[in-house]
Amino acid sequence: MWFNNNGSVNNMATVKIYSTPWCTFCRMAKDFFKEHNVTYTEYDVSVDEKSRAEMLERSKQSGVPVIDIDGELVIGFDKSRVFTLLGIK
Amino acid sequence: MIYDLIIIGTGVAGLSAGLYAGRYKMKTLLIGSPFGGETAKAGSIWNYPGARGVDGYDLMRIMEAQAKNVGVEIIEGKVTKTLAEGHCFKITVDGKEYVSKTLILTNGAERRRLGLPNETALANKGVHYCVTCDGPVYVGKVVAMVGGGDAAVKGVNLVSQYAKKVYLLVRGKELKAEPINQSEMEKLGDKVEILFETAVTEIIGTDKLEKVVLSRTHDGSNELVLDGLFVEIGVIPDREFSDSLKLGTDERGYIIVDKSMKTNVDGVFAAGDATDFFGSFKQIVTAAAMGAVAATSAYQDAKTHGELCQLHWLPAK
Ligand SMILES: Cc1cc2nc3c(=O)[nH]c(=O)nc-3n(C[C@H](O)[C@H](O)[C@H](O)COP(=O)(O)OP(=O)(O)OC[C@H]3O[C@@H](n4cnc5c(N)ncnc54)[C@H](O)[C@@H]3O)c2cc1C
């Protein structure tokens, strides 16, 4: 990831979000990624059995969202951690 | 800079108050976190007039856009301090102080917890407080919902789309949900089992929820093996602001307001679930209405008493 002249973030990090369709914090996180031009892949764990098992196994809990930024897991939409991992000031 | 109005809370009541205040051309600051309040987590909304089956989160984003559109400034953050001084209100968010001539509290209420020993340790490890968020994770599993109100029944209807079996654990003798939501639940047949006069007395599990102990036996045992437990047992008012501003509250802690949403402190108004104005009928439509009334009253108040703040306020050094 790097910063543009205008200060916005160009994000090269690999971002995954394990989510469910109605979850507020998942939607806040996705709105946040869009706002900051962060490309992400979404896994809806209510329909995707493999991602559900992966999320439960890796995070050792069953709350969504779980966000994976370059392999680092963030449980819940912990904005300050997401900011740090994405290098957003 | 002194705002005409600061509103605490970005739920329905706050956003509705913001919309009206903006249209009154009041210089308004709306502060809240997390965005959208309980409505953003409520799933599909079928009883808010004019918005058939709208998703709660989308409804809140529409209300936010409406408020912004009329010039309301919105910041995301937790208010940590409120101070009233000579018709001036000083509000601290993330260490920064904001001052206004009037104040509307729409900070809702806290989710009630069961208050059982293992509850916090197993939060998100089988014990959940947001069924719309985490219910869909329980595909093919056995879950229970604790509660007998509308939120609990709506929650059962939602989680039943995913779980294979849902118990509804009701402490009382009857449900207090909207009949239309109860009818939806009845259509689910055997998948849903309602246990009346049944309370959860213990939550058992080490790394994750294993079972709960019930106050009475079911199928010959007072233990119920579960994958997930959802808690929807209502709310308790947060006394933080009412204490610091010396607001009158009822015995449960709800802020007392008159029909113009005015509290006992001049210049301070309250709306939505932070009050008990409509009794236990706490809905989006009532919160929105109270927000609109509170903004109208704050507008009148700022016009008549606003200068008092300017006279007394000295900027922080
Ligand atoms: C699961 C569920 C389903 C529901 N379904 C329906 C339905 O279908 N129809 C219906 O009409 N009603 C429904 N309701 C009820 C409805 O959601 C509430 O009545 C409504 O949200 C109340 O709005 P409010 O603005 O008063 O409070 P809230 O929605 O609770 O909002 C309070 C706001 O204040 C903020 N806040 C609190 N403390 C601070 C602080 N210190 N600093 C900054 N901000 C703060 C919060 O973050 C939040 O933004 C449902 C409720 C639940 C829980």
XYZ file of C-alpha atoms and ligand atoms in Angstrom:
459
model
C 0.000 0.000 0.000
C 1.203 3.551 -0.561
C -0.048 7.087 -0.196
C -0.958 9.313 -3.120
C -0.033 12.968 -3.353
C -3.552 13.769 -2.247
C -3.088 11.706 0.888
C -5.605 9.001 0.015
C -4.656 5.377 0.414
C -3.872 3.094 -2.485
C -4.272 -0.212 -0.880
C -2.382 -3.249 -2.016
C -3.136 -5.235 1.119
C -5.154 -8.408 0.717
C -8.354 -7.772 2.632
C -11.006 -10.394 3.346
C -14.172 -9.942 5.329
C -16.207 -12.802 6.755
C -19.716 -11.450 7.098
C -23.438 -12.144 7.228
C -26.103 -10.306 5.229
C -27.678 -8.237 8.032
C -24.702 -7.508 10.229
C -24.349 -3.782 10.961
C -20.649 -3.784 11.726
C -19.924 -5.832 8.569
C -21.731 -3.192 6.571
C -19.963 -0.374 8.359
C -16.643 -2.066 7.590
C -17.559 -2.474 3.911
C -18.711 1.169 3.722
C -15.397 2.144 5.296
C -13.395 0.108 2.749
C -15.325 1.667 -0.127
C -14.815 5.151 1.291
C -11.049 4.543 1.484
C -10.807 2.714 -1.856
C -9.734 -0.509 -0.196
C -10.357 -3.563 -2.347
C -11.769 -6.463 -0.347
C -13.217 -9.909 -0.863
C -16.368 -10.749 1.021
C -17.267 -14.203 2.293
C -20.886 -14.581 3.365
C -20.579 -17.257 6.046
C -24.336 -17.865 6.083
C -24.097 -19.533 2.681
C -20.430 -20.376 2.234
C -19.780 -23.423 4.378
C -16.034 -23.505 3.762
C -15.527 -19.881 4.827
C -17.750 -20.391 7.839
C -15.598 -23.308 9.017
C -12.462 -21.280 8.254
C -13.711 -18.265 10.219
C -14.742 -20.338 13.241
C -11.454 -22.232 13.233
C -9.191 -19.226 12.776
C -10.948 -16.754 15.043
C -12.062 -19.248 17.714
C -15.353 -17.402 18.087
C -18.642 -17.025 16.214
C -19.257 -13.266 15.958
C -19.037 -11.355 12.701
C -17.366 -9.518 11.095
C -13.958 -11.085 11.083
C -11.539 -9.137 8.917
C -8.311 -10.555 7.536
C -5.714 -7.974 6.481
C -2.628 -9.625 5.000
C -3.166 -12.616 7.273
C -3.754 -10.577 10.467
C -7.196 -11.208 11.957
C -9.350 -8.422 13.325
C -12.400 -9.586 15.255
C -15.271 -7.142 14.984
C -14.944 -3.822 13.199
C -12.106 -2.481 15.309
C -11.597 0.701 13.338
C -8.331 1.785 14.921
C -6.749 -1.633 14.258
C -8.022 -1.620 10.698
C -6.609 1.893 10.273
C -3.222 0.743 11.566
C -3.077 -2.435 9.491
C -4.045 -0.534 6.351
C -1.711 2.343 7.123
C -4.511 4.877 6.991
C -3.726 8.058 8.882
C -17.686 28.442 17.947
C -21.007 27.807 19.638
C -23.506 25.436 18.044
C -27.219 26.180 18.336
C -27.752 22.518 19.093
C -25.782 19.393 19.896
C -27.546 16.043 19.638
C -26.031 12.978 21.298
C -26.891 9.710 19.543
C -27.035 8.748 15.881
C -30.020 6.417 16.145
C -33.511 7.170 14.826
C -34.341 9.809 17.445
C -31.061 11.677 16.928
C -31.153 11.592 13.134
C -34.790 12.669 13.084
C -33.988 15.561 15.459
C -31.053 16.424 13.181
C -33.256 16.536 10.107
C -35.716 18.916 11.744
C -33.006 21.093 13.308
C -31.265 21.392 9.943
C -34.509 22.488 8.340
C -34.869 25.110 11.098
C -31.412 26.260 10.010
C -29.955 25.632 13.432
C -26.199 25.158 13.479
C -26.319 21.545 14.572
C -23.748 18.949 15.566
C -24.812 15.324 15.809
C -22.471 13.005 17.726
C -22.873 9.253 18.028
C -21.265 5.863 18.069
C -21.952 3.235 16.942
C -23.883 4.597 13.993
C -27.554 3.773 13.532
C -28.338 2.577 17.055
C -30.586 -0.429 17.563
C -32.462 0.130 14.306
C -29.326 -0.572 12.284
C -29.332 -4.050 13.869
C -33.077 -4.639 13.690
C -33.177 -6.404 10.299
C -36.204 -5.813 8.062
C -38.572 -3.109 9.239
C -42.197 -3.631 8.302
C -43.941 -1.214 10.653
C -42.347 2.116 9.814
C -44.860 3.924 7.601
C -43.644 4.676 4.095
C -40.720 2.264 4.137
C -42.072 -1.205 3.466
C -39.659 -3.985 4.436
C -36.705 -1.599 4.494
C -33.498 -2.894 6.012
C -32.789 -1.068 9.299
C -29.208 -0.212 8.369
C -30.287 1.255 5.022
C -33.037 3.237 6.748
C -30.457 4.756 9.076
C -28.153 5.646 6.169
C -31.112 7.368 4.437
C -31.874 9.338 7.609
C -28.186 10.246 7.923
C -28.136 11.510 4.320
C -31.305 13.555 4.948
C -29.730 15.220 7.999
C -26.451 15.917 6.181
C -28.380 17.311 3.266
C -29.773 20.103 5.437
C -26.346 21.024 6.753
C -26.094 18.980 9.951
C -22.527 18.126 10.908
C -22.126 14.507 12.029
C -19.162 13.081 13.893
C -18.637 9.500 14.945
C -17.435 9.243 18.502
C -18.325 8.461 22.094
C -19.309 11.364 24.294
C -17.349 11.004 27.511
C -18.362 14.176 29.346
C -21.332 16.541 29.450
C -21.415 19.760 31.420
C -24.165 22.384 31.778
C -23.082 25.941 32.570
C -25.421 28.925 32.334
C -27.437 27.642 29.362
C -24.243 26.455 27.676
C -23.538 22.781 27.163
C -20.013 21.472 26.900
C -19.675 18.085 25.324
C -16.405 16.156 25.186
C -15.653 13.631 22.443
C -12.204 12.085 22.021
C -10.713 14.782 24.236
C -12.212 17.629 22.174
C -14.820 19.999 23.599
C -17.860 21.250 21.686
C -20.231 23.931 22.993
C -23.899 24.500 22.255
C -26.874 26.586 23.320
C -29.215 23.600 23.507
C -28.777 19.861 23.896
C -30.857 16.854 22.859
C -30.081 13.477 24.397
C -31.024 10.534 22.190
C -28.541 8.044 23.564
C -31.033 5.166 23.721
C -30.504 2.509 26.348
C -28.087 -0.341 27.041
C -28.888 -3.931 26.086
C -29.860 -5.870 29.179
C -27.704 -8.903 29.905
C -28.655 -12.036 31.786
C -26.137 -11.238 34.513
C -24.872 -14.818 34.776
C -21.275 -15.713 35.704
C -20.099 -17.223 32.399
C -21.920 -14.772 30.195
C -19.122 -12.328 29.424
C -16.483 -15.035 28.964
C -18.648 -16.776 26.365
C -19.793 -13.625 24.543
C -19.399 -14.315 20.825
C -18.403 -17.862 21.745
C -21.969 -19.067 21.633
C -23.611 -16.240 23.572
C -24.793 -13.358 21.381
C -26.676 -10.067 21.621
C -27.204 -9.378 17.921
C -29.252 -12.054 16.227
C -29.333 -10.270 12.876
C -25.525 -10.185 12.914
C -24.579 -13.597 14.281
C -27.756 -15.682 13.819
C -26.830 -16.577 10.218
C -23.559 -18.188 11.419
C -25.623 -20.980 13.067
C -26.530 -22.895 9.926
C -27.923 -26.346 10.833
C -27.343 -25.760 14.565
C -29.471 -25.766 17.726
C -29.967 -22.350 19.292
C -32.117 -20.657 21.896
C -33.479 -17.148 22.096
C -34.071 -15.637 25.525
C -36.908 -13.103 25.701
C -40.608 -12.729 25.154
C -40.916 -9.363 23.416
C -41.052 -8.322 19.807
C -37.275 -8.235 19.301
C -37.037 -11.838 20.550
C -39.804 -13.098 18.260
C -38.393 -11.205 15.272
C -35.045 -12.774 16.159
C -36.553 -16.269 16.202
C -38.079 -15.665 12.780
C -34.700 -14.638 11.440
C -32.479 -17.285 13.009
C -34.960 -20.029 12.000
C -33.934 -19.423 8.413
C -30.524 -20.840 9.346
C -30.712 -23.003 12.482
C -32.265 -26.488 12.533
C -33.949 -25.995 15.919
C -34.801 -22.866 17.877
C -35.978 -22.731 21.488
C -37.665 -19.561 22.673
C -37.146 -19.231 26.416
C -39.775 -16.941 27.900
C -39.643 -16.014 31.582
C -43.319 -15.021 31.719
C -46.534 -16.790 30.824
C -47.079 -15.093 27.469
C -45.425 -13.359 24.545
C -45.502 -9.589 24.168
C -44.661 -9.444 20.480
C -46.594 -7.948 17.571
C -49.281 -10.504 16.620
C -48.139 -10.411 12.989
C -44.619 -11.454 14.035
C -46.095 -14.197 16.246
C -48.106 -15.492 13.289
C -44.900 -15.634 11.233
C -43.305 -17.651 14.007
C -46.252 -20.065 14.212
C -45.752 -20.851 10.524
C -42.314 -22.247 11.395
C -43.992 -25.251 13.053
C -41.918 -27.745 15.031
C -38.661 -26.007 14.305
C -39.536 -23.520 17.056
C -40.323 -24.676 20.570
C -41.523 -22.136 23.094
C -40.785 -22.801 26.751
C -42.854 -20.456 28.932
C -42.031 -19.615 32.539
C -38.488 -20.710 31.861
C -35.401 -18.725 32.788
C -31.736 -19.458 32.101
C -29.994 -19.906 35.448
C -26.532 -21.021 34.312
C -24.432 -20.870 31.178
C -22.006 -23.765 30.800
C -18.973 -24.044 28.534
C -15.225 -23.502 28.596
C -14.004 -22.279 25.205
C -17.491 -22.134 23.795
C -21.090 -22.529 24.893
C -22.055 -26.129 25.580
C -25.359 -25.935 27.395
C -27.556 -23.894 29.680
C -29.351 -24.773 32.885
C -33.052 -23.906 32.946
C -35.218 -22.942 35.889
C -37.545 -25.871 35.111
C -37.252 -29.219 33.423
C -37.785 -29.773 29.756
C -37.965 -33.331 28.357
C -36.972 -34.672 31.758
C -33.884 -32.503 32.226
C -33.179 -28.961 33.292
C -30.150 -28.807 30.997
C -30.453 -27.765 27.386
C -27.577 -28.529 25.019
C -27.075 -25.615 22.642
C -24.720 -24.319 19.984
C -25.904 -20.729 20.335
C -27.768 -18.557 22.811
C -29.237 -15.202 21.786
C -30.295 -12.681 24.392
C -33.112 -10.194 23.625
C -34.408 -9.227 27.043
C -34.849 -5.522 26.607
C -32.807 -2.562 27.696
C -31.755 -0.559 30.712
C -31.305 3.210 30.558
C -27.799 4.576 30.722
C -27.605 7.019 33.634
C -24.292 8.581 32.610
C -25.660 11.809 31.130
C -28.710 12.111 33.347
C -26.418 11.950 36.386
C -23.847 14.445 35.105
C -26.514 16.924 33.959
C -28.712 16.329 37.034
C -31.727 15.385 34.943
C -34.887 14.064 36.510
C -35.331 10.355 35.882
C -37.937 7.780 36.821
C -37.148 4.902 39.195
C -35.672 2.822 36.357
C -33.466 5.654 35.088
C -35.437 6.826 32.050
C -35.172 10.594 31.517
C -38.408 12.378 32.400
C -39.670 14.718 29.666
C -42.809 16.790 29.203
C -44.841 16.802 26.008
C -42.324 19.106 24.317
C -39.536 16.624 25.207
C -38.097 19.122 27.680
C -36.265 17.819 30.733
C -36.080 19.554 34.106
C -32.881 21.370 33.006
C -33.365 24.447 30.799
C -32.097 23.908 27.284
C -31.868 20.113 27.618
C -34.294 17.851 25.762
C -34.450 14.085 25.400
C -36.088 11.752 22.887
C -36.408 8.115 21.899
C -35.576 5.056 23.995
C -33.681 7.174 26.548
C -37.144 8.249 27.753
C -40.208 6.297 28.759
C -42.598 8.801 27.190
C -44.661 6.125 25.421
C -44.117 3.520 28.131
C -42.850 0.163 26.972
C -43.882 0.971 23.391
C -40.388 1.753 22.130
C -40.386 1.853 18.379
C -38.801 3.537 15.390
C -41.926 5.549 14.723
C -42.106 6.841 18.315
C -38.366 7.630 18.446
C -38.576 9.522 15.145
C -41.593 11.504 16.352
C -39.960 12.389 19.665
C -36.798 13.494 17.854
C -38.812 15.843 15.652
C -40.634 17.319 18.662
C -37.391 17.744 20.620
C -35.761 19.619 17.715
C -38.777 21.915 17.426
C -38.596 22.687 21.141
C -34.817 23.223 21.006
C -35.367 25.638 18.117
C -37.820 27.704 20.183
C -35.502 27.563 23.169
C -32.389 28.655 21.239
C -34.335 31.585 19.788
C -35.480 32.804 23.198
C -32.602 31.863 25.513
C -29.692 31.317 23.114
C -27.901 34.558 24.022
C -27.542 33.409 27.602
C -24.908 30.975 26.452
C -22.964 33.617 24.517
C -23.008 35.866 27.593
C -21.667 33.234 29.949
C -19.393 31.181 27.806
C -15.667 31.706 27.972
C -13.622 29.703 25.493
C -11.339 27.054 27.010
C -7.789 28.355 27.462
C -33.560 -6.586 17.533
C -34.461 -5.398 17.500
C -35.453 -5.308 16.540
C -36.289 -4.186 16.498
N -37.243 -4.131 15.517
C -38.043 -3.048 15.431
C -39.024 -2.950 14.402
O -39.161 -3.849 13.556
N -39.794 -1.844 14.373
C -39.668 -0.825 15.276
O -40.390 0.171 15.176
N -38.747 -0.887 16.272
C -37.933 -1.971 16.362
N -37.003 -2.035 17.374
C -36.905 -0.922 18.337
C -36.127 0.262 17.749
O -34.956 -0.205 17.135
C -35.799 1.296 18.850
O -36.979 1.709 19.468
C -35.075 2.513 18.259
O -33.835 2.119 17.717
C -34.845 3.600 19.310
O -34.108 4.639 18.725
P -33.244 5.661 19.599
O -32.644 6.601 18.619
O -34.056 6.210 20.674
O -32.125 4.793 20.321
P -30.993 3.818 19.734
O -31.401 3.187 18.479
O -30.606 2.949 20.874
O -29.788 4.822 19.421
C -29.040 5.434 20.441
C -27.811 6.066 19.851
O -27.047 6.736 20.857
C -25.685 6.425 20.717
N -24.973 6.606 21.987
C -25.238 6.040 23.193
N -24.328 6.465 24.110
C -23.492 7.322 23.458
C -22.351 8.069 23.834
N -21.855 8.050 25.087
N -21.733 8.832 22.903
C -22.181 8.868 21.629
N -23.258 8.171 21.203
C -23.906 7.409 22.116
C -25.720 4.966 20.227
O -24.573 4.546 19.691
C -26.852 5.084 19.187
O -26.390 5.605 17.979
C -36.145 -3.148 17.443
C -35.149 -3.232 18.424
C -34.313 -4.343 18.455
C -33.250 -4.403 19.522
